[in-house]
Amino acid sequence: MNANPDVRLPAVSVIMPVLNEERHLRGAVQAILAQEYAGEMEVVIALGPSTDRTDEIAAELVAEDPRVHTVPNPTGRTPAALNAAINASRHPIVVRVDGHGMLSPDYIATAVRLLEETGAQNVGGIMHAEGENDWEHAVAAAMTSKIGVGNASFHTGGQAGPAETVYLGVFRREALEQQGGYNVEFIRAQDWELNFRIREAGGLIWFSPELRVSYRPRPSVKALARQYKDYGRWRHVVARFHEGSINLRYLAPPTAVCAIAAGTLVGALLTPWGFVVPGGYLAAILLGSVPAGRGLPLKARLQIPVALATMHMSWGWGFLTSPRSLAKKVIASRRPAVRADADATAS
């Protein structure tokens, strides 16, 4: 990237919210430290109250490389961890990475270039799910297929351009500071909410398929169901928080849950024709899993329908059961977007 030796690359702070990540933390940090980037770099790990060896591994990483630091996050909540890491970091470019995310070797260099080329406040790319066993391969296939996640570009790819939100993100520090960081009330969907404020203040969010982060899926059906239930629950909070942000892709899972439940009830109580709805859904995910599983081992391909149904039903149930009181609490904490000119005037 730095073809001109006289041009100094901006220093970069990589922030990581971490909780119970003993399985992937070392690999994730090593992928950061091995980046093909000539600028100065630091890694700040915000440690939640883990119950595994995460803290021990983090301490080893700090001892092994002076670029790695840790800060406490006693709440264990992701937005609080991100804010703690931002406050403890010091460089003008801030890269968000999760403890189970593996950056491609040129990720930071490409992101810094894109920030310069586009003038964006935040750039991000593809959440490239990759498994390490048959179940995780199945989940990864489901998470990167249109039948699994619709047309979400950061899952399935697409053309570079302006976006509502991006996966993780590489920010200009000034944008984070102007908006006061993440809203800690958003246990999930905190990225969307922050990017909304940045856009509302006139900033550009940019998606590019050049940026890729390898993501490790949840290791069990139960963990995947919990993850997607939380996604649905908090996406409904976002919809209530910002009217007009919902679209057909977000309504598909709760509609499927209602239709399948109604069809099963009608089939059991009134007429067998009611079973056409759940039967049609089952046929759709079975057919959709065929192209999604191309090239995978048989055991992984057979589990793709389970992964798809778990994702759809859990997301839909979370959306339908999201309490209005949660949205009211979040709305009460709403932070108005701060424009750069207003921020300068206030100071």
Tab-separated table of C-alpha atoms in Angstrom:
chain	number	residue	atom	x	y	z
A	1	MET	CA	0.000	0.000	0.000
A	2	ASN	CA	2.734	2.445	0.944
A	3	ALA	CA	4.409	2.737	-2.443
A	4	ASN	CA	5.815	6.177	-1.604
A	5	PRO	CA	8.314	5.805	1.284
A	6	ASP	CA	7.861	9.489	2.132
A	7	VAL	CA	4.157	8.984	2.930
A	8	ARG	CA	3.681	7.960	6.528
A	9	LEU	CA	0.794	5.579	7.185
A	10	PRO	CA	-1.565	6.484	10.037
A	11	ALA	CA	-1.175	4.596	13.283
A	12	VAL	CA	-3.910	2.065	14.029
A	13	SER	CA	-5.595	0.902	17.233
A	14	VAL	CA	-7.294	-2.506	17.078
A	15	ILE	CA	-9.982	-2.967	19.737
A	16	MET	CA	-11.357	-6.358	20.800
A	17	PRO	CA	-14.299	-7.067	23.120
A	18	VAL	CA	-13.624	-10.505	24.593
A	19	LEU	CA	-15.641	-12.931	26.722
A	20	ASN	CA	-14.983	-16.694	26.935
A	21	GLU	CA	-12.820	-16.778	23.815
A	22	GLU	CA	-10.098	-19.256	24.852
A	23	ARG	CA	-10.653	-21.248	21.680
A	24	HIS	CA	-9.951	-18.440	19.213
A	25	LEU	CA	-8.330	-15.475	21.014
A	26	ARG	CA	-4.688	-16.346	20.334
A	27	GLY	CA	-5.314	-16.957	16.635
A	28	ALA	CA	-7.326	-13.748	16.301
A	29	VAL	CA	-4.590	-11.631	17.903
A	30	GLN	CA	-1.847	-13.332	15.908
A	31	ALA	CA	-3.757	-12.520	12.694
A	32	ILE	CA	-3.749	-8.861	13.759
A	33	LEU	CA	-0.057	-8.746	14.664
A	34	ALA	CA	0.839	-10.417	11.353
A	35	GLN	CA	-0.950	-7.755	9.266
A	36	GLU	CA	0.831	-6.514	6.141
A	37	TYR	CA	0.796	-2.937	7.370
A	38	ALA	CA	3.809	-0.664	7.738
A	39	GLY	CA	2.210	1.818	10.138
A	40	GLU	CA	2.335	1.746	13.928
A	41	MET	CA	-0.206	-0.542	15.550
A	42	GLU	CA	-1.566	-1.463	18.974
A	43	VAL	CA	-4.107	-4.045	20.139
A	44	VAL	CA	-6.402	-3.294	23.089
A	45	ILE	CA	-8.343	-6.266	24.470
A	46	ALA	CA	-11.320	-5.481	26.718
A	47	LEU	CA	-11.700	-8.445	29.057
A	48	GLY	CA	-15.146	-9.426	30.295
A	49	PRO	CA	-15.709	-11.805	33.249
A	50	SER	CA	-14.768	-15.003	31.401
A	51	THR	CA	-15.136	-18.419	32.991
A	52	ASP	CA	-12.536	-20.141	30.795
A	53	ARG	CA	-8.828	-19.481	30.117
A	54	THR	CA	-9.398	-16.240	28.177
A	55	ASP	CA	-7.735	-13.986	30.779
A	56	GLU	CA	-4.723	-16.302	31.042
A	57	ILE	CA	-4.268	-16.357	27.266
A	58	ALA	CA	-4.613	-12.567	27.111
A	59	ALA	CA	-1.931	-12.178	29.779
A	60	GLU	CA	0.384	-14.414	27.750
A	61	LEU	CA	-0.201	-12.286	24.646
A	62	VAL	CA	0.589	-9.092	26.576
A	63	ALA	CA	3.831	-10.633	27.846
A	64	GLU	CA	4.811	-11.797	24.363
A	65	ASP	CA	4.271	-8.537	22.451
A	66	PRO	CA	4.460	-4.929	23.752
A	67	ARG	CA	1.814	-3.862	21.221
A	68	VAL	CA	-0.873	-5.817	23.098
A	69	HIS	CA	-2.693	-4.300	26.089
A	70	THR	CA	-5.763	-5.211	28.126
A	71	VAL	CA	-8.472	-3.228	29.918
A	72	PRO	CA	-11.218	-4.556	32.216
A	73	ASN	CA	-14.860	-4.782	31.190
A	74	PRO	CA	-16.626	-5.937	34.368
A	75	THR	CA	-20.106	-5.748	32.800
A	76	GLY	CA	-19.247	-8.268	30.091
A	77	ARG	CA	-21.381	-6.290	27.645
A	78	THR	CA	-20.025	-5.721	24.157
A	79	PRO	CA	-20.730	-1.966	23.802
A	80	ALA	CA	-19.183	-1.252	27.206
A	81	ALA	CA	-16.127	-3.290	26.185
A	82	LEU	CA	-15.798	-1.384	22.935
A	83	ASN	CA	-16.014	1.983	24.686
A	84	ALA	CA	-13.439	0.920	27.290
A	85	ALA	CA	-11.041	-0.200	24.563
A	86	ILE	CA	-11.586	2.992	22.547
A	87	ASN	CA	-10.861	5.120	25.617
A	88	ALA	CA	-7.690	3.147	26.352
A	89	SER	CA	-6.427	3.337	22.757
A	90	ARG	CA	-4.613	6.277	21.226
A	91	HIS	CA	-4.326	6.127	17.440
A	92	PRO	CA	-6.343	7.985	14.748
A	93	ILE	CA	-7.684	4.829	13.035
A	94	VAL	CA	-9.731	2.395	15.142
A	95	VAL	CA	-10.290	-1.171	13.911
A	96	ARG	CA	-12.965	-3.286	15.581
A	97	VAL	CA	-12.283	-7.030	15.723
A	98	ASP	CA	-14.068	-9.760	17.688
A	99	GLY	CA	-12.263	-12.431	19.670
A	100	HIS	CA	-13.371	-15.098	17.164
A	101	GLY	CA	-12.670	-13.055	14.023
A	102	MET	CA	-9.611	-13.655	11.833
A	103	LEU	CA	-8.468	-10.718	9.693
A	104	SER	CA	-7.195	-11.397	6.191
A	105	PRO	CA	-3.488	-10.429	5.894
A	106	ASP	CA	-4.092	-7.125	4.074
A	107	TYR	CA	-7.277	-6.159	5.935
A	108	ILE	CA	-5.935	-3.102	7.778
A	109	ALA	CA	-3.907	-1.809	4.827
A	110	THR	CA	-6.926	-2.115	2.526
A	111	ALA	CA	-9.257	-0.467	5.047
A	112	VAL	CA	-6.934	2.507	5.566
A	113	ARG	CA	-6.682	2.923	1.797
A	114	LEU	CA	-10.475	2.821	1.437
A	115	LEU	CA	-10.942	5.421	4.173
A	116	GLU	CA	-8.625	7.721	2.243
A	117	GLU	CA	-10.167	7.002	-1.174
A	118	THR	CA	-13.818	7.295	-0.151
A	119	GLY	CA	-13.674	9.881	2.621
A	120	ALA	CA	-15.851	7.540	4.701
A	121	GLN	CA	-16.046	7.633	8.475
A	122	ASN	CA	-16.297	3.855	8.676
A	123	VAL	CA	-15.518	1.045	6.223
A	124	GLY	CA	-16.253	-2.658	6.495
A	125	GLY	CA	-16.590	-5.773	4.422
A	126	ILE	CA	-17.601	-9.421	4.407
A	127	MET	CA	-18.254	-11.581	7.462
A	128	HIS	CA	-16.819	-14.767	5.951
A	129	ALA	CA	-18.082	-17.642	8.089
A	130	GLU	CA	-15.717	-20.640	8.220
A	131	GLY	CA	-16.193	-23.781	10.276
A	132	GLU	CA	-13.753	-26.206	11.867
A	133	ASN	CA	-16.038	-29.263	12.066
A	134	ASP	CA	-19.120	-30.612	10.275
A	135	TRP	CA	-21.649	-28.618	12.312
A	136	GLU	CA	-19.720	-25.363	11.957
A	137	HIS	CA	-19.286	-25.982	8.219
A	138	ALA	CA	-23.075	-26.360	7.995
A	139	VAL	CA	-23.689	-23.123	9.914
A	140	ALA	CA	-21.115	-21.304	7.794
A	141	ALA	CA	-22.867	-22.480	4.620
A	142	ALA	CA	-26.219	-21.306	5.987
A	143	MET	CA	-24.800	-17.936	7.039
A	144	THR	CA	-23.324	-17.238	3.606
A	145	SER	CA	-26.376	-18.284	1.567
A	146	LYS	CA	-29.271	-16.102	0.444
A	147	ILE	CA	-31.787	-18.595	1.795
A	148	GLY	CA	-30.124	-18.218	5.173
A	149	VAL	CA	-29.602	-14.453	5.457
A	150	GLY	CA	-31.321	-12.900	2.443
A	151	ASN	CA	-29.429	-10.238	0.516
A	152	ALA	CA	-27.242	-8.941	3.371
A	153	SER	CA	-24.108	-7.869	1.510
A	154	PHE	CA	-21.750	-8.349	4.450
A	155	HIS	CA	-22.785	-12.031	4.543
A	156	THR	CA	-23.133	-12.858	0.856
A	157	GLY	CA	-20.989	-10.190	-0.869
A	158	GLY	CA	-21.916	-7.482	-3.333
A	159	GLN	CA	-20.764	-4.277	-4.973
A	160	ALA	CA	-18.732	-1.690	-3.082
A	161	GLY	CA	-20.688	1.390	-2.095
A	162	PRO	CA	-22.466	3.334	0.654
A	163	ALA	CA	-24.189	1.167	3.266
A	164	GLU	CA	-26.472	1.509	6.288
A	165	THR	CA	-24.092	-0.518	8.397
A	166	VAL	CA	-21.093	-2.824	7.968
A	167	TYR	CA	-19.623	-5.811	9.770
A	168	LEU	CA	-17.270	-4.730	12.590
A	169	GLY	CA	-15.806	-1.590	10.992
A	170	VAL	CA	-12.643	0.488	10.608
A	171	PHE	CA	-13.332	4.002	11.900
A	172	ARG	CA	-11.798	7.409	11.949
A	173	ARG	CA	-11.358	8.125	15.664
A	174	GLU	CA	-12.864	11.577	15.215
A	175	ALA	CA	-16.177	9.985	14.181
A	176	LEU	CA	-16.265	7.803	17.299
A	177	GLU	CA	-15.386	10.712	19.567
A	178	GLN	CA	-17.969	13.019	17.979
A	179	GLN	CA	-20.728	10.477	18.597
A	180	GLY	CA	-19.558	9.566	22.106
A	181	GLY	CA	-18.838	5.966	21.180
A	182	TYR	CA	-21.318	3.102	21.353
A	183	ASN	CA	-24.674	3.293	23.129
A	184	VAL	CA	-24.248	0.851	26.031
A	185	GLU	CA	-27.991	0.088	26.120
A	186	PHE	CA	-27.699	-1.776	22.818
A	187	ILE	CA	-26.548	-5.217	23.972
A	188	ARG	CA	-26.921	-6.282	20.342
A	189	ALA	CA	-27.220	-4.154	17.182
A	190	GLN	CA	-24.847	-1.578	18.666
A	191	ASP	CA	-23.024	-1.353	15.326
A	192	TRP	CA	-26.209	-0.458	13.460
A	193	GLU	CA	-27.135	2.191	16.020
A	194	LEU	CA	-23.706	3.845	15.969
A	195	ASN	CA	-23.564	3.789	12.171
A	196	PHE	CA	-27.039	5.317	12.079
A	197	ARG	CA	-25.818	8.268	14.170
A	198	ILE	CA	-22.736	8.661	11.991
A	199	ARG	CA	-24.917	8.712	8.862
A	200	GLU	CA	-27.425	11.066	10.470
A	201	ALA	CA	-24.552	13.462	11.185
A	202	GLY	CA	-23.596	13.431	7.495
A	203	GLY	CA	-20.891	10.754	7.598
A	204	LEU	CA	-20.424	8.013	5.014
A	205	ILE	CA	-20.453	4.285	5.845
A	206	TRP	CA	-18.766	2.269	3.094
A	207	PHE	CA	-19.018	-1.445	2.271
A	208	SER	CA	-16.312	-3.136	0.216
A	209	PRO	CA	-15.957	-6.836	-0.648
A	210	GLU	CA	-12.185	-6.267	-0.601
A	211	LEU	CA	-12.401	-6.448	3.192
A	212	ARG	CA	-12.866	-9.915	4.627
A	213	VAL	CA	-12.924	-11.256	8.179
A	214	SER	CA	-13.084	-14.994	8.793
A	215	TYR	CA	-15.753	-15.714	11.405
A	216	ARG	CA	-16.077	-18.856	13.537
A	217	PRO	CA	-19.735	-19.941	13.913
A	218	ARG	CA	-21.352	-20.976	17.194
A	219	PRO	CA	-20.364	-24.551	18.121
A	220	SER	CA	-23.825	-26.010	18.897
A	221	VAL	CA	-27.513	-25.773	17.989
A	222	LYS	CA	-28.260	-24.262	21.404
A	223	ALA	CA	-25.592	-21.563	21.047
A	224	LEU	CA	-26.724	-20.740	17.499
A	225	ALA	CA	-30.360	-20.507	18.626
A	226	ARG	CA	-29.429	-18.153	21.472
A	227	GLN	CA	-27.388	-15.985	19.103
A	228	TYR	CA	-30.164	-15.639	16.533
A	229	LYS	CA	-32.880	-15.151	19.139
A	230	ASP	CA	-30.851	-12.201	20.434
A	231	TYR	CA	-30.426	-10.894	16.878
A	232	GLY	CA	-34.187	-10.949	16.307
A	233	ARG	CA	-34.962	-9.475	19.722
A	234	TRP	CA	-32.634	-6.544	19.202
A	235	ARG	CA	-33.590	-5.980	15.563
A	236	HIS	CA	-37.132	-5.319	16.763
A	237	VAL	CA	-35.706	-2.839	19.273
A	238	VAL	CA	-33.935	-1.109	16.373
A	239	ALA	CA	-37.177	-1.035	14.369
A	240	ARG	CA	-38.962	0.656	17.259
A	241	PHE	CA	-35.993	2.938	17.870
A	242	HIS	CA	-35.892	4.118	14.268
A	243	GLU	CA	-39.202	3.892	12.415
A	244	GLY	CA	-38.799	3.090	8.759
A	245	SER	CA	-35.668	0.975	9.239
A	246	ILE	CA	-37.489	-2.334	8.783
A	247	ASN	CA	-37.722	-4.139	5.433
A	248	LEU	CA	-39.053	-7.400	4.025
A	249	ARG	CA	-35.834	-9.290	4.814
A	250	TYR	CA	-36.290	-8.579	8.520
A	251	LEU	CA	-39.991	-9.496	8.439
A	252	ALA	CA	-39.459	-12.856	6.728
A	253	PRO	CA	-38.434	-14.896	9.831
A	254	PRO	CA	-41.250	-13.714	12.154
A	255	THR	CA	-43.737	-14.204	9.306
A	256	ALA	CA	-42.437	-17.749	8.806
A	257	VAL	CA	-42.765	-18.518	12.526
A	258	CYS	CA	-46.379	-17.304	12.585
A	259	ALA	CA	-47.294	-19.100	9.358
A	260	ILE	CA	-45.752	-22.409	10.432
A	261	ALA	CA	-47.397	-22.242	13.863
A	262	ALA	CA	-50.778	-21.393	12.326
A	263	GLY	CA	-50.459	-24.073	9.660
A	264	THR	CA	-49.527	-26.740	12.214
A	265	LEU	CA	-52.453	-25.762	14.433
A	266	VAL	CA	-54.915	-25.803	11.537
A	267	GLY	CA	-53.521	-29.128	10.362
A	268	ALA	CA	-53.852	-30.699	13.796
A	269	LEU	CA	-57.323	-29.348	14.610
A	270	LEU	CA	-59.179	-28.717	11.350
A	271	THR	CA	-57.769	-30.052	8.108
A	272	PRO	CA	-54.573	-31.760	6.956
A	273	TRP	CA	-54.249	-29.001	4.368
A	274	GLY	CA	-52.848	-26.825	7.149
A	275	PHE	CA	-49.659	-28.897	7.088
A	276	VAL	CA	-48.933	-27.535	3.605
A	277	VAL	CA	-47.326	-24.455	5.173
A	278	PRO	CA	-44.786	-26.189	7.468
A	279	GLY	CA	-44.272	-28.825	4.767
A	280	GLY	CA	-43.562	-26.135	2.195
A	281	TYR	CA	-41.046	-24.471	4.514
A	282	LEU	CA	-39.308	-27.802	5.131
A	283	ALA	CA	-39.128	-28.452	1.387
A	284	ALA	CA	-37.714	-24.971	0.794
A	285	ILE	CA	-34.846	-25.327	3.272
A	286	LEU	CA	-34.078	-28.842	2.058
A	287	LEU	CA	-33.839	-27.617	-1.536
A	288	GLY	CA	-31.951	-24.468	-0.531
A	289	SER	CA	-29.391	-26.467	1.400
A	290	VAL	CA	-28.292	-28.324	-1.748
A	291	PRO	CA	-26.462	-25.414	-3.455
A	292	ALA	CA	-25.407	-24.003	-0.073
A	293	GLY	CA	-23.615	-27.237	0.805
A	294	ARG	CA	-21.851	-27.783	-2.484
A	295	GLY	CA	-18.337	-29.123	-1.871
A	296	LEU	CA	-18.885	-29.951	1.812
A	297	PRO	CA	-18.684	-33.414	3.412
A	298	LEU	CA	-21.964	-35.365	3.556
A	299	LYS	CA	-22.336	-34.999	7.350
A	300	ALA	CA	-22.038	-31.218	7.022
A	301	ARG	CA	-24.527	-31.053	4.135
A	302	LEU	CA	-27.085	-33.045	6.120
A	303	GLN	CA	-26.927	-30.521	8.967
A	304	ILE	CA	-27.497	-27.393	6.841
A	305	PRO	CA	-31.338	-27.644	7.054
A	306	VAL	CA	-31.025	-27.823	10.850
A	307	ALA	CA	-28.835	-24.720	10.857
A	308	LEU	CA	-31.215	-22.861	8.536
A	309	ALA	CA	-34.300	-23.725	10.585
A	310	THR	CA	-32.522	-22.799	13.831
A	311	MET	CA	-31.486	-19.420	12.437
A	312	HIS	CA	-34.889	-18.593	10.931
A	313	MET	CA	-37.072	-19.776	13.802
A	314	SER	CA	-34.873	-18.348	16.563
A	315	TRP	CA	-34.550	-14.966	14.844
A	316	GLY	CA	-38.297	-14.846	14.194
A	317	TRP	CA	-39.195	-15.870	17.751
A	318	GLY	CA	-36.798	-13.294	19.191
A	319	PHE	CA	-38.347	-10.592	17.001
A	320	LEU	CA	-41.921	-11.532	17.972
A	321	THR	CA	-41.202	-11.734	21.713
A	322	SER	CA	-39.001	-8.637	21.986
A	323	PRO	CA	-40.600	-6.636	24.830
A	324	ARG	CA	-41.741	-3.096	24.143
A	325	SER	CA	-40.326	-2.119	27.537
A	326	LEU	CA	-36.827	-2.909	26.279
A	327	ALA	CA	-37.311	-0.597	23.310
A	328	LYS	CA	-38.639	2.139	25.588
A	329	LYS	CA	-35.547	1.876	27.778
A	330	VAL	CA	-33.275	2.081	24.762
A	331	ILE	CA	-35.212	4.964	23.206
A	332	ALA	CA	-34.921	6.864	26.497
A	333	SER	CA	-31.142	6.588	26.192
A	334	ARG	CA	-31.132	7.861	22.607
A	335	ARG	CA	-28.089	9.940	21.755
A	336	PRO	CA	-28.695	12.551	19.078
A	337	ALA	CA	-26.215	12.459	16.232
A	338	VAL	CA	-23.495	15.089	16.617
A	339	ARG	CA	-22.324	16.853	13.485
A	340	ALA	CA	-18.695	17.832	13.234
A	341	ASP	CA	-19.530	21.531	12.793
A	342	ALA	CA	-21.821	21.492	15.845
A	343	ASP	CA	-19.144	19.720	17.862
A	344	ALA	CA	-16.581	22.351	16.896
A	345	THR	CA	-18.986	25.166	17.803
A	346	ALA	CA	-19.687	23.654	21.205
A	347	SER	CA	-16.007	23.389	22.011
